[in-house]
CSV table of C-alpha atoms in Angstrom, one decimal:
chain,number,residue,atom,x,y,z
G,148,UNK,CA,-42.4,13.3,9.6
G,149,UNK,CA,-38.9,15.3,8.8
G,150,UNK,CA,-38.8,16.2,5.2
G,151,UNK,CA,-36.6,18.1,3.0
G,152,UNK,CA,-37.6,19.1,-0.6
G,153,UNK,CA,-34.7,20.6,-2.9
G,154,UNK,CA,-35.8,22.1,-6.1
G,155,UNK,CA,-33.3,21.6,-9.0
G,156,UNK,CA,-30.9,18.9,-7.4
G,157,UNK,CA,-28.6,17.4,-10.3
G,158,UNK,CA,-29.5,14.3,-11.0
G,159,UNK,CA,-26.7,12.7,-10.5
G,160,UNK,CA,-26.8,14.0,-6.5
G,161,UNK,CA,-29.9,12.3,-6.4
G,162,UNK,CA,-28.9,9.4,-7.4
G,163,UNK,CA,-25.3,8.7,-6.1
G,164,UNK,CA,-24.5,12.0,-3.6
G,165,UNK,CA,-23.0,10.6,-0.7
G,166,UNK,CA,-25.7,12.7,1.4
G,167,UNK,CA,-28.3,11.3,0.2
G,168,UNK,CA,-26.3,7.5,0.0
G,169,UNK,CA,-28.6,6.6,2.6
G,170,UNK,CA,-32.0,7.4,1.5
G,171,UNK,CA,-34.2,4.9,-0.4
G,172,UNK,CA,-36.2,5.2,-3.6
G,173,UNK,CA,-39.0,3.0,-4.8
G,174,UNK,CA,-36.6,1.3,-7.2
G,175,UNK,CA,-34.4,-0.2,-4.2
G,176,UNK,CA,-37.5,-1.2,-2.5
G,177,UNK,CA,-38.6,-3.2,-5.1
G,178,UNK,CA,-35.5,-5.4,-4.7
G,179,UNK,CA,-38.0,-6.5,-1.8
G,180,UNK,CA,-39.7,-8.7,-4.0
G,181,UNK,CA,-36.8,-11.1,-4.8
G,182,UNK,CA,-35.7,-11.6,-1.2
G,183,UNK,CA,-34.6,-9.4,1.5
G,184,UNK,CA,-31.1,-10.9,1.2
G,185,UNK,CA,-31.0,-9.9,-2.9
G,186,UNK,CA,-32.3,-6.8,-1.5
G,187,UNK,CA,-29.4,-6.2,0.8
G,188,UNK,CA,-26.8,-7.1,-2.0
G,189,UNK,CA,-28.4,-4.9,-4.5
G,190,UNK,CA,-27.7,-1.8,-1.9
G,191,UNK,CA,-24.3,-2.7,-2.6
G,192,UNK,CA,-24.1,-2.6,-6.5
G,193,UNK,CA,-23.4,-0.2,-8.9
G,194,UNK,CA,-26.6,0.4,-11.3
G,195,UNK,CA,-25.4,-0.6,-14.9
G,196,UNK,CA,-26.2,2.1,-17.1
G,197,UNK,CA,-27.7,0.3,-19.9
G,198,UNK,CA,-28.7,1.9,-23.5
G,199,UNK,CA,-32.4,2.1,-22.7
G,200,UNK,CA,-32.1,3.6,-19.2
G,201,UNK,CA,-29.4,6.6,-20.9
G,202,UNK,CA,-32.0,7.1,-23.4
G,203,UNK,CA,-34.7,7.7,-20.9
G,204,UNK,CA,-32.5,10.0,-19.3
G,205,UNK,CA,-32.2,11.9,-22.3
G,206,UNK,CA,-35.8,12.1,-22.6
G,207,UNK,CA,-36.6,13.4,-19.1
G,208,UNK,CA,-33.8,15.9,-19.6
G,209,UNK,CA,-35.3,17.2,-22.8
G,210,UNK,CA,-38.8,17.4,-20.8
G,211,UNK,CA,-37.2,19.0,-18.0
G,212,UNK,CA,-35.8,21.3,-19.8
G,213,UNK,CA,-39.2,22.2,-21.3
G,214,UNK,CA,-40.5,22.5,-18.1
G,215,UNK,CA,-38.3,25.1,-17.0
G,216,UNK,CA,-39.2,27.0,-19.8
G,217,UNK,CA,-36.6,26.6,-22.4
G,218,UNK,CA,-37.1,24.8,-25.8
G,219,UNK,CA,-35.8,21.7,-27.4
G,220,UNK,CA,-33.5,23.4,-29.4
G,221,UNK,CA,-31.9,25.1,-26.2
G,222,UNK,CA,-32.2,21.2,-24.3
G,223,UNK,CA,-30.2,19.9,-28.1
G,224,UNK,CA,-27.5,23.0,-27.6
G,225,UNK,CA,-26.1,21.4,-24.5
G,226,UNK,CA,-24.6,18.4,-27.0
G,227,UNK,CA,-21.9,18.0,-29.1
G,228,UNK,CA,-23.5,15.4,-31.8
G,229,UNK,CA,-21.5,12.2,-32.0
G,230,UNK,CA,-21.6,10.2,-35.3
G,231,UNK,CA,-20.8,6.6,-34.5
G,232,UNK,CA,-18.0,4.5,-36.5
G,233,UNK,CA,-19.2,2.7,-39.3
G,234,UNK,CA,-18.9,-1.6,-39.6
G,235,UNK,CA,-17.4,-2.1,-42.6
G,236,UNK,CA,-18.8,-5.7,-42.8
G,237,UNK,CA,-22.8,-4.1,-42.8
G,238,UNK,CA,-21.5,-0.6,-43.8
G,239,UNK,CA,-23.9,0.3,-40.9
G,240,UNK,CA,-23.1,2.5,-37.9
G,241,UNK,CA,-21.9,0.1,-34.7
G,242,UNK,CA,-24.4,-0.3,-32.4
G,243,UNK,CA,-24.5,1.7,-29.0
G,244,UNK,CA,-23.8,-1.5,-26.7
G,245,UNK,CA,-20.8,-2.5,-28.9
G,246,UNK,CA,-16.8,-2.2,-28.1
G,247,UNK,CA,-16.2,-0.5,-31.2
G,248,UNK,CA,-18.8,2.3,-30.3
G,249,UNK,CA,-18.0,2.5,-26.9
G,250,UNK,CA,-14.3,3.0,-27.3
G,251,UNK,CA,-15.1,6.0,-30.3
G,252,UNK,CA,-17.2,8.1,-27.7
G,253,UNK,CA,-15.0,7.4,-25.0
G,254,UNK,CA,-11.9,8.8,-27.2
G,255,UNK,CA,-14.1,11.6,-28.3
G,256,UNK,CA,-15.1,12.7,-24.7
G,257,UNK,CA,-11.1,12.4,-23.9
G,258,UNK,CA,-9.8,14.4,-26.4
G,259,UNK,CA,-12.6,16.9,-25.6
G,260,UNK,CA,-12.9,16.9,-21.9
G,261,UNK,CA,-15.2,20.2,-21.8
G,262,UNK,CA,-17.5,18.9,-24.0
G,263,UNK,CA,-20.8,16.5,-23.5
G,264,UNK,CA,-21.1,14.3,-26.6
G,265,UNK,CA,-24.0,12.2,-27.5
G,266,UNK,CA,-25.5,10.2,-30.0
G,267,UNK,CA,-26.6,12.1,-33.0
G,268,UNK,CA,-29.5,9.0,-33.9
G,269,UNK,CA,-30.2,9.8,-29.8
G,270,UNK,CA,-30.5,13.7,-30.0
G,271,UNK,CA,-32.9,13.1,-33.2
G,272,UNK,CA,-35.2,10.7,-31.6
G,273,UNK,CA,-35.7,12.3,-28.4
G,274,UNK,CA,-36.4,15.3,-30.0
G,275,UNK,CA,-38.7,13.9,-32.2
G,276,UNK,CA,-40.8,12.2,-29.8
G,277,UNK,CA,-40.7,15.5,-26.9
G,278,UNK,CA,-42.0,17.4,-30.5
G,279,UNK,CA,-44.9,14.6,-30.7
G,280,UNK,CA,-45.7,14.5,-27.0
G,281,UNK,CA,-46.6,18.4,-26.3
G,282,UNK,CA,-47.9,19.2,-30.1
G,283,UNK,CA,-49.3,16.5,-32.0
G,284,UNK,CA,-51.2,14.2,-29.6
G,285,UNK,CA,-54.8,16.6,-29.6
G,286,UNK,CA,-56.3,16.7,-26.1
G,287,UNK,CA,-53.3,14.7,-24.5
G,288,UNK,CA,-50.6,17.3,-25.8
G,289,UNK,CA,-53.3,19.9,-24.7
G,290,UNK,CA,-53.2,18.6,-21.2
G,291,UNK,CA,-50.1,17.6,-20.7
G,292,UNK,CA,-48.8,21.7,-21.9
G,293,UNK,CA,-51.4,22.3,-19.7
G,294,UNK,CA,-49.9,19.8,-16.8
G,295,UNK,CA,-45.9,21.5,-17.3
G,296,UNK,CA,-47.1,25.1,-16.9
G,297,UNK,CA,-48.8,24.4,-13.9
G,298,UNK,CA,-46.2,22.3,-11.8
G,299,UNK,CA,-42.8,22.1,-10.5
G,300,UNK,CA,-40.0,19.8,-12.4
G,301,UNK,CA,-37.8,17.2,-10.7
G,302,UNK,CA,-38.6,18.2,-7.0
G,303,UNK,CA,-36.7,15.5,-4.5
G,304,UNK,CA,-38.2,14.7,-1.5
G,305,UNK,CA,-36.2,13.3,1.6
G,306,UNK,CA,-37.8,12.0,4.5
G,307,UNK,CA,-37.7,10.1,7.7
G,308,UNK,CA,-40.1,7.6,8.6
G,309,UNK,CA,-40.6,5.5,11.4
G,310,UNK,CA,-36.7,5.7,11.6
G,311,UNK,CA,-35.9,4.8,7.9
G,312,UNK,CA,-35.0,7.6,5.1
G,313,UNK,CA,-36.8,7.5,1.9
G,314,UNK,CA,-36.8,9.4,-1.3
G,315,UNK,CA,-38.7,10.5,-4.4
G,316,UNK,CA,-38.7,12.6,-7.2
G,317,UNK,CA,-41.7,12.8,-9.5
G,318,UNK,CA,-40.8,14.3,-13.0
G,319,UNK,CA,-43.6,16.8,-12.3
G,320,UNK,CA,-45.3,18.1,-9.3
G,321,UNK,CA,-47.9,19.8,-8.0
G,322,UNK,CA,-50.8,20.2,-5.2
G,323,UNK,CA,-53.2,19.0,-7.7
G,324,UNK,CA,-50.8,15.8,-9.3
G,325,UNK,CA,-47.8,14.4,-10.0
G,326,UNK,CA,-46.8,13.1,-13.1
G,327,UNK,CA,-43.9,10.4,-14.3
G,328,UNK,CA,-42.9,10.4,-17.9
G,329,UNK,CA,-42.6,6.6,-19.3
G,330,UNK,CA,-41.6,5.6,-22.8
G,331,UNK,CA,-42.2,2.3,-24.7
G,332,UNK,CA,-40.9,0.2,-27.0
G,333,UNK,CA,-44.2,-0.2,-28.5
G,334,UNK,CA,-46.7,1.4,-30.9
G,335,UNK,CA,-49.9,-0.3,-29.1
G,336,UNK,CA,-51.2,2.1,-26.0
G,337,UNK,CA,-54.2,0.2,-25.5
G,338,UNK,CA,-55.4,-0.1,-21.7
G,339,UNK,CA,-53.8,-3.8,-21.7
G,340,UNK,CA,-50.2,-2.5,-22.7
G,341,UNK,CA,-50.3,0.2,-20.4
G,342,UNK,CA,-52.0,-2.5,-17.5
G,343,UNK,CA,-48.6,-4.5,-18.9
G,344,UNK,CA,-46.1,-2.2,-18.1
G,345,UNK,CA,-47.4,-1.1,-14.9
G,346,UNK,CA,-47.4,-4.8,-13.8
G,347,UNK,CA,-43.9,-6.0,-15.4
G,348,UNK,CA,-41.9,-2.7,-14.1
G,349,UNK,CA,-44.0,-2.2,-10.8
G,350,UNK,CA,-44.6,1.0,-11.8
G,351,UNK,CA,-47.7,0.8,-9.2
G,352,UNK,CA,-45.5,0.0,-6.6
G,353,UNK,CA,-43.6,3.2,-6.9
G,354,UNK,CA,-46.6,5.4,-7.5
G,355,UNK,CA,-48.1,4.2,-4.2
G,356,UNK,CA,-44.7,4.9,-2.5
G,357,UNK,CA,-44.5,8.4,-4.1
G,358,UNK,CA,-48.1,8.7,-2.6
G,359,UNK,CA,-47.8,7.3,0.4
G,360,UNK,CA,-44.5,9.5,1.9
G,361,UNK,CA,-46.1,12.8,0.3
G,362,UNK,CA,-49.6,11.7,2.2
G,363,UNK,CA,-47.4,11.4,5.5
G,364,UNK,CA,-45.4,15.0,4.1
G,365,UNK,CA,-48.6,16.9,4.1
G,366,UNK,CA,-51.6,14.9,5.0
G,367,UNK,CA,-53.0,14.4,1.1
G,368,UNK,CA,-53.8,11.9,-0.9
G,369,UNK,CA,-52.3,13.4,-4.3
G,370,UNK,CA,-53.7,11.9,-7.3
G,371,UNK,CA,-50.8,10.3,-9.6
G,372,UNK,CA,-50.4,9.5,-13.3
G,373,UNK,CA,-48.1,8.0,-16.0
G,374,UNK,CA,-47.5,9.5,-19.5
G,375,UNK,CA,-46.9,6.5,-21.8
G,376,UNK,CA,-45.1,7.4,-24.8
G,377,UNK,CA,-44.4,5.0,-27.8
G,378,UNK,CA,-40.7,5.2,-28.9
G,379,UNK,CA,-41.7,3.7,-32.5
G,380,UNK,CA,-43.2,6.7,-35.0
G,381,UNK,CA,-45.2,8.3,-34.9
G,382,UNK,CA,-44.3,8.7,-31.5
G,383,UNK,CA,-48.0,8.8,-30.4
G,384,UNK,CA,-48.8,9.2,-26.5
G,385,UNK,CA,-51.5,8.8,-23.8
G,386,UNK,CA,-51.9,9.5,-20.0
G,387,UNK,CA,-53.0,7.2,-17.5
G,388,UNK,CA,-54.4,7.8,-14.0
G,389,UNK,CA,-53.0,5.1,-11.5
G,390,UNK,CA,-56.2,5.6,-9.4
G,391,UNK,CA,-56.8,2.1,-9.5
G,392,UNK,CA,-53.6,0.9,-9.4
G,393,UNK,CA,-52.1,2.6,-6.4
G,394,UNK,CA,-53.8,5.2,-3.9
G,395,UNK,CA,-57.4,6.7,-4.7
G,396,UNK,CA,-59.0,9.2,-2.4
G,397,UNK,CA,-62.8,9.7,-3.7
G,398,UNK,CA,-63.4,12.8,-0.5
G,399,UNK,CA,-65.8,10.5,1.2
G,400,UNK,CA,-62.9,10.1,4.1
G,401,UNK,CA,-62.3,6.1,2.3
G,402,UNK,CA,-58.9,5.8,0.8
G,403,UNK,CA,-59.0,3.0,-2.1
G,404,UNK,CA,-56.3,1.1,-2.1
G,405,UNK,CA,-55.2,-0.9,-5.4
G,406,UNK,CA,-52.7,-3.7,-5.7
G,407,UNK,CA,-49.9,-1.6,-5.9
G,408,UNK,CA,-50.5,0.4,-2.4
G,409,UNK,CA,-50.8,-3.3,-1.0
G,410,UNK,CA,-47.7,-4.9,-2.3
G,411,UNK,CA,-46.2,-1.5,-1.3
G,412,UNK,CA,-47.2,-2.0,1.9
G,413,UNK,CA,-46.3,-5.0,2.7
G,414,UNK,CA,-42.8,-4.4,1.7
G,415,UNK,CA,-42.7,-1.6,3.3
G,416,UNK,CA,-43.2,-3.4,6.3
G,417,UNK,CA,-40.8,-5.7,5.8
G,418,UNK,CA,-38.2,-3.2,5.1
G,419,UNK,CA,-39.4,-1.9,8.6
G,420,UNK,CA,-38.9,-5.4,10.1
G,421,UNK,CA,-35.3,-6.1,8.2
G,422,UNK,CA,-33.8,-2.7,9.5
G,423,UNK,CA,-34.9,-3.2,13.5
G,424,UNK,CA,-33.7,-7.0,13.8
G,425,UNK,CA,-30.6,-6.6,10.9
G,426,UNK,CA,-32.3,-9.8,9.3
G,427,UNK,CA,-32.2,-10.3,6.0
G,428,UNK,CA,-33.1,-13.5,4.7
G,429,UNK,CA,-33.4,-15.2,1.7
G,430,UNK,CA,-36.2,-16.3,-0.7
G,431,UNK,CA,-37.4,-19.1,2.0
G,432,UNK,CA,-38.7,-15.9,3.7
G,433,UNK,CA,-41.6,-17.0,0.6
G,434,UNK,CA,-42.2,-20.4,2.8
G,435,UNK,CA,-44.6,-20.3,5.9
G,436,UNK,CA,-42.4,-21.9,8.6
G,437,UNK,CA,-43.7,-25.4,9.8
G,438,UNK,CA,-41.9,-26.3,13.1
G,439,UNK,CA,-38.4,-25.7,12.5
G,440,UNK,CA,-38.3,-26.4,8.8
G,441,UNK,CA,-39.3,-24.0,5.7
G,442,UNK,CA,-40.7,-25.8,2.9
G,443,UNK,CA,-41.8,-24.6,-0.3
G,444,UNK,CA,-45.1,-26.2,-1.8
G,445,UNK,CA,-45.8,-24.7,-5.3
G,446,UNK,CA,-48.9,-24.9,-6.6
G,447,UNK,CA,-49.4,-26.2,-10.0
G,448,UNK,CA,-51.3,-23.6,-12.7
G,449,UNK,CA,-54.9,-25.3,-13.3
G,450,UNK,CA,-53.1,-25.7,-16.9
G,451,UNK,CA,-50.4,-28.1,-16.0
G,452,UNK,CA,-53.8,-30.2,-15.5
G,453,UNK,CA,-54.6,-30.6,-18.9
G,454,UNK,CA,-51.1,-31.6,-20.1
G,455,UNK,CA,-51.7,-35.3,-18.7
G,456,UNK,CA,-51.5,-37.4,-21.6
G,457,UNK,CA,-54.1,-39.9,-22.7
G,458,UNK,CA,-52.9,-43.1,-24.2
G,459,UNK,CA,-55.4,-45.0,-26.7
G,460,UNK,CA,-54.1,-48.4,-26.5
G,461,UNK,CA,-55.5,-51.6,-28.4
């Protein structure tokens, strides 16, 4: 398989260089799962940039920088803090998603061109919870110090296979694991709310792809985790293997294969299928075909059983 792996690539040529335009990432794939059609038309739109996905950035930014061996103060040096205007009607600051504080940063970054400004409640949370994660979680901020000094940050991969291109671009890297930062609106990190995210954001689907492509790079099965980190104080963390979730190799020769590498797969495939014969259908694509004719029969929930009414007449 023809690979290239870039160390250091801005994120933003990852994301949106026009060389790489053409590669996929797990994210796109999963567009699958709607329809190929809604995955064709997603191709074509611009990713909104919402608060929660700019605040995630910050936070991998913070962690990358730690990875490359500065600190989070040298990661908080890069901003210029920005104080958002205040409602006079709740004599609170203007939330991040409003006009009012959208139009203050915008003039700020105008009349300062050279200078990257950012939200100063932003700045104090990240570092906050990067403090947390690599000092004051006990074994897990042990391992995962233990995890950074031993891998490579932000490596992209680009590859060919089977005549498609691909990408990937696990936060950390090594022969040994790789390792994707997730944080969480939530102070529970009990088995079930991590099982929860995985399975809402499909975060085993793109594990098994990361596996999968690095398998066909160089032949291993490379063991992949998730570091789950509440965004509520105190900001407490835990890591989770996605052994069972994605791609598991035991040595035995076996590879396990959990419902993620599956549904990966199997959308994989029909990426594969889409790109040879340039169809892209819609959701009947769900629908067996009978004849000519597709025809969807849903199944009722064994629930919808017990909401039959019973009428107790004279």
């Amino acid at each position: 398989m023809n690979s290239e792996v870039l160390m250091f690539l801005p994120n933003e040529e990852y994301h949106h260089g026009e060389k790489y335009r053409d590669y996929l990432s797990s994210t796109q794939l999963k567009q699958m799962l709607v329809s190929p059609k809604h995955f064709k038309f997603a191709l074509t739109q611009e990713e909104e940039q919402s608060a929660a996905l700019h605040f995630g950035s910050l936070y991998h930014d913070c962690l990358e920088c730690i990875a490359t061996g500065g600190t989070i103060g040298d990661w908080r040096s890069k901003f210029v803090p920005f104080v958002p205007p205040i409602n006079p009607s709740t004599g609170k600051a203007y939330g991040k998603d409003t006009q009012k504080y959208l139009k203050a940063i915008e003039d700020a970054k105008s009349a300062y061109p050279d200078r990257v400004f950012e939200d100063l409640e932003s700045i104090e949370s990240v570092s906050s919870m990067v403090l947390a994660l690599l000092e004051q979680c006990g074994d897990t901020s042990n391992l995962i110090r233990k995890c950074i000094a031993q891998s490579d940050p932000e490596i992209s991969v680009f590859c060919e296979y089977e005549g498609a291109k691909f990408k990937y671009r696990p936060d950390l890297y090594s022969e040994h694991r790789m390792i994707d930062w997730k944080t969480v609106a939530t102070d529970t990190l009990s088995e079930q709310t991590v099982n929860s995210c995985v399975s809402k954001f499909g975060y085993h689907i793109s594990a098994a792809f990361y596996q999968f492509f690095e398998h066909e790079r160089t032949g291993k099965w490379i063991p992949f985790y998730w570091v789950f980190q509440s965004k509520e104080e105190p900001y407490d963390a835990v890591m989770a293997s996605a052994e069972l979730w994605a791609y598991s190799d035991d040595g035995s020769g076996v590879v396990q294969k959990g419902p993620g590498a599956l549904v990966f797969e199997a959308l994989l495939s029909q990426y594969l299928y889409c790109l040879k014969h340039d169809d892209y259908r819609g959701a009947e694509i769900l629908s067996a075909k009978d004849g000519s004719a597709r025809v969807l029969i849903p199944t009722p929930s064994q629930g919808e059983y017990f909401k039959v009414p019973t009428f107790y007449n004279d």
